[in-house]
Tab-separated table of C-alpha atoms in Angstrom:
chain	number	residue	atom	x	y	z
A	1	MET	CA	308.227	207.291	136.288
A	2	VAL	CA	308.794	210.830	137.553
A	3	ALA	CA	306.649	210.149	140.635
A	4	LEU	CA	308.655	206.997	141.320
A	5	GLN	CA	311.948	208.902	141.057
A	6	GLU	CA	310.594	211.565	143.408
A	7	ARG	CA	309.653	208.851	145.883
A	8	PHE	CA	313.185	207.419	145.740
A	9	THR	CA	314.544	210.843	146.733
A	10	GLN	CA	312.464	210.860	149.947
A	11	ILE	CA	313.819	207.634	151.423
A	12	ARG	CA	315.984	207.784	154.568
A	13	THR	CA	315.374	204.282	155.979
A	14	PHE	CA	315.341	200.844	154.371
A	15	ILE	CA	313.557	197.997	156.143
A	16	PHE	CA	313.810	194.466	154.779
A	17	ASP	CA	312.282	191.094	155.480
A	18	VAL	CA	314.786	188.206	155.462
A	19	ASP	CA	313.395	185.055	153.829
A	20	GLY	CA	312.456	185.719	150.219
A	21	VAL	CA	313.998	189.205	150.233
A	22	LEU	CA	317.553	189.024	151.589
A	23	THR	CA	317.563	185.317	150.770
A	24	ASP	CA	315.944	183.391	147.946
A	25	GLY	CA	313.595	181.789	150.457
A	26	SER	CA	315.479	178.501	150.588
A	27	VAL	CA	316.580	177.013	153.892
A	28	GLY	CA	319.384	174.485	153.717
A	29	LEU	CA	319.242	171.603	156.143
A	30	LEU	CA	322.377	169.879	157.422
A	31	ALA	CA	322.476	166.357	158.852
A	32	SER	CA	323.055	167.925	162.287
A	33	GLY	CA	319.662	169.625	162.020
A	34	GLU	CA	321.253	173.021	161.598
A	35	ARG	CA	319.553	175.268	159.062
A	36	PHE	CA	321.332	177.807	156.895
A	37	ARG	CA	320.493	180.532	154.415
A	38	THR	CA	322.550	182.215	151.729
A	39	VAL	CA	322.696	185.887	150.790
A	40	PHE	CA	323.742	187.562	147.541
A	41	ILE	CA	327.034	189.473	147.745
A	42	ARG	CA	325.684	192.319	145.584
A	43	ASP	CA	322.859	192.848	148.071
A	44	THR	CA	325.473	192.879	150.835
A	45	TYR	CA	327.501	195.512	148.998
A	46	ALA	CA	324.442	197.724	148.527
A	47	ILE	CA	323.555	197.514	152.232
A	48	GLU	CA	327.108	198.530	153.116
A	49	ARG	CA	326.884	201.490	150.685
A	50	ALA	CA	323.557	202.590	152.170
A	51	LEU	CA	324.949	202.512	155.703
A	52	LYS	CA	328.086	204.440	154.677
A	53	ALA	CA	325.870	207.033	152.974
A	54	GLY	CA	324.039	207.599	156.271
A	55	PHE	CA	320.844	205.652	155.624
A	56	ARG	CA	319.232	203.526	158.292
A	57	VAL	CA	318.859	199.843	157.501
A	58	GLY	CA	316.501	197.745	159.563
A	59	ILE	CA	315.352	194.142	159.514
A	60	VAL	CA	311.867	192.978	160.494
A	61	SER	CA	311.490	189.225	160.155
A	62	SER	CA	309.946	186.234	161.839
A	63	ALA	CA	313.103	184.301	160.889
A	64	ASN	CA	315.343	183.571	163.847
A	65	ALA	CA	318.635	182.595	162.293
A	66	ASP	CA	321.923	183.062	164.136
A	67	GLY	CA	323.827	183.085	160.843
A	68	ILE	CA	321.759	185.992	159.533
A	69	ARG	CA	322.133	187.841	162.839
A	70	SER	CA	325.924	187.415	162.715
A	71	TRP	CA	326.051	188.582	159.099
A	72	LEU	CA	323.971	191.678	159.930
A	73	ALA	CA	326.115	192.454	162.980
A	74	ALA	CA	329.286	192.196	160.885
A	75	MET	CA	327.830	194.840	158.564
A	76	ASN	CA	326.817	197.070	161.525
A	77	VAL	CA	323.086	196.709	160.897
A	78	LYS	CA	321.857	197.524	164.375
A	79	ASP	CA	318.093	197.703	163.952
A	80	VAL	CA	317.302	193.991	163.833
A	81	PHE	CA	313.902	192.694	164.897
A	82	MET	CA	313.894	188.948	164.280
A	83	GLY	CA	312.294	185.874	165.735
A	84	GLY	CA	308.764	186.884	166.575
A	85	PRO	CA	305.645	185.209	165.223
A	86	SER	CA	304.919	186.080	161.591
A	87	ASP	CA	301.592	187.638	162.557
A	88	GLN	CA	303.446	190.102	164.814
A	89	LYS	CA	305.673	191.693	162.169
A	90	GLU	CA	303.610	194.862	162.078
A	91	ASN	CA	303.982	195.232	165.844
A	92	ALA	CA	307.773	194.955	165.527
A	93	TYR	CA	307.704	197.500	162.699
A	94	LEU	CA	305.507	199.945	164.649
A	95	GLY	CA	307.697	199.527	167.737
A	96	TYR	CA	310.787	200.306	165.674
A	97	ILE	CA	309.384	203.484	164.138
A	98	ALA	CA	308.006	204.654	167.493
A	99	ARG	CA	311.263	203.898	169.332
A	100	ASP	CA	313.356	205.878	166.841
A	101	GLY	CA	310.784	208.508	165.849
A	102	LEU	CA	310.882	207.503	162.179
A	103	ASN	CA	308.622	209.123	159.600
A	104	GLU	CA	306.813	206.467	157.558
A	105	ALA	CA	307.022	208.628	154.419
A	106	ASP	CA	310.830	208.244	154.618
A	107	ILE	CA	310.710	204.428	154.818
A	108	LEU	CA	311.133	201.910	152.005
A	109	TYR	CA	309.933	198.475	153.121
A	110	MET	CA	310.552	195.330	151.072
A	111	GLY	CA	308.632	192.142	151.746
A	112	ASP	CA	307.585	189.150	149.691
A	113	ASP	CA	304.824	187.161	151.388
A	114	ILE	CA	301.518	187.356	153.257
A	115	PRO	CA	303.049	188.227	156.685
A	116	ASP	CA	304.400	191.442	155.085
A	117	LEU	CA	301.013	192.627	153.800
A	118	THR	CA	300.002	194.681	156.821
A	119	ILE	CA	303.203	196.736	156.625
A	120	LEU	CA	303.226	196.961	152.820
A	121	SER	CA	299.602	198.153	152.876
A	122	ARG	CA	300.331	201.140	155.113
A	123	ALA	CA	299.607	204.274	153.077
A	124	ALA	CA	302.735	206.292	153.904
A	125	VAL	CA	305.311	203.514	153.445
A	126	PHE	CA	307.052	203.149	150.091
A	127	SER	CA	306.151	199.479	149.621
A	128	THR	CA	308.392	197.326	147.448
A	129	CYS	CA	308.832	193.634	146.685
A	130	PRO	CA	311.017	191.280	144.660
A	131	ALA	CA	309.809	190.076	141.253
A	132	ASP	CA	308.973	186.665	142.709
A	133	ALA	CA	306.829	187.954	145.592
A	134	VAL	CA	303.417	186.353	145.958
A	135	ASP	CA	300.596	187.892	143.918
A	136	ASP	CA	298.836	189.409	146.946
A	137	VAL	CA	302.003	191.314	147.852
A	138	GLN	CA	302.656	192.480	144.303
A	139	ALA	CA	299.092	193.826	144.160
A	140	VAL	CA	299.737	196.317	146.996
A	141	CYS	CA	303.307	197.402	146.251
A	142	ASP	CA	304.316	200.782	144.903
A	143	TYR	CA	307.343	199.224	143.188
A	144	ILE	CA	308.103	195.661	142.076
A	145	SER	CA	311.799	195.059	141.501
A	146	PRO	CA	312.692	193.240	138.302
A	147	MET	CA	315.079	191.162	140.447
A	148	VAL	CA	314.076	188.182	142.575
A	149	GLY	CA	314.546	187.774	146.314
A	150	GLY	CA	318.066	186.849	147.374
A	151	ARG	CA	319.361	187.686	143.901
A	152	GLY	CA	319.532	191.451	143.631
A	153	ALA	CA	316.136	192.851	144.660
A	154	VAL	CA	317.699	194.539	147.697
A	155	ARG	CA	320.539	195.912	145.589
A	156	ASP	CA	318.023	197.207	143.040
A	157	VAL	CA	316.042	199.350	145.482
A	158	ILE	CA	319.069	200.595	147.405
A	159	GLU	CA	320.930	201.507	144.230
A	160	GLN	CA	317.904	203.321	142.797
A	161	VAL	CA	317.446	205.364	145.982
A	162	LEU	CA	321.125	206.228	146.258
A	163	ARG	CA	321.331	207.136	142.567
A	164	ALA	CA	318.219	209.337	142.821
A	165	GLN	CA	319.883	211.143	145.736
A	166	GLY	CA	323.297	211.422	144.057
A	167	LYS	CA	324.932	209.106	146.624
A	168	TRP	CA	325.743	206.042	144.547
């Protein structure tokens, strides 16, 4: 547990997938054909706290949802990479860290499914997942949240990092 706590103290950037992490993975379908997702208000609060504490928060997702984009913009999450093919997530991630000169050892990434594996498997990244992530993802993660996607997993990792750094 000491090593885990030490790892929490190193984090400067959070990067999250959307479906299955920020949401529970469900997509609601309206008669108009419009699709919608829901987010957990406690996860929202934690993201706001992280941003106010000076952490970077980024999104890397193949989801292309205007509602999620609007929600992220309202919270001032500026590093949003959404809408590419799921097999290109690592390219978006690598482009983000190269663009901003980020150190992978300072990054906590949370994903839940097979398209996240290439990022979660990178040696320097602090890889995390929700409790309901697929088995292949859980097998490579440094930390598995006791909370499920879209229901507190994001809050869990942010709160633990901020607490470890005396910023909660």
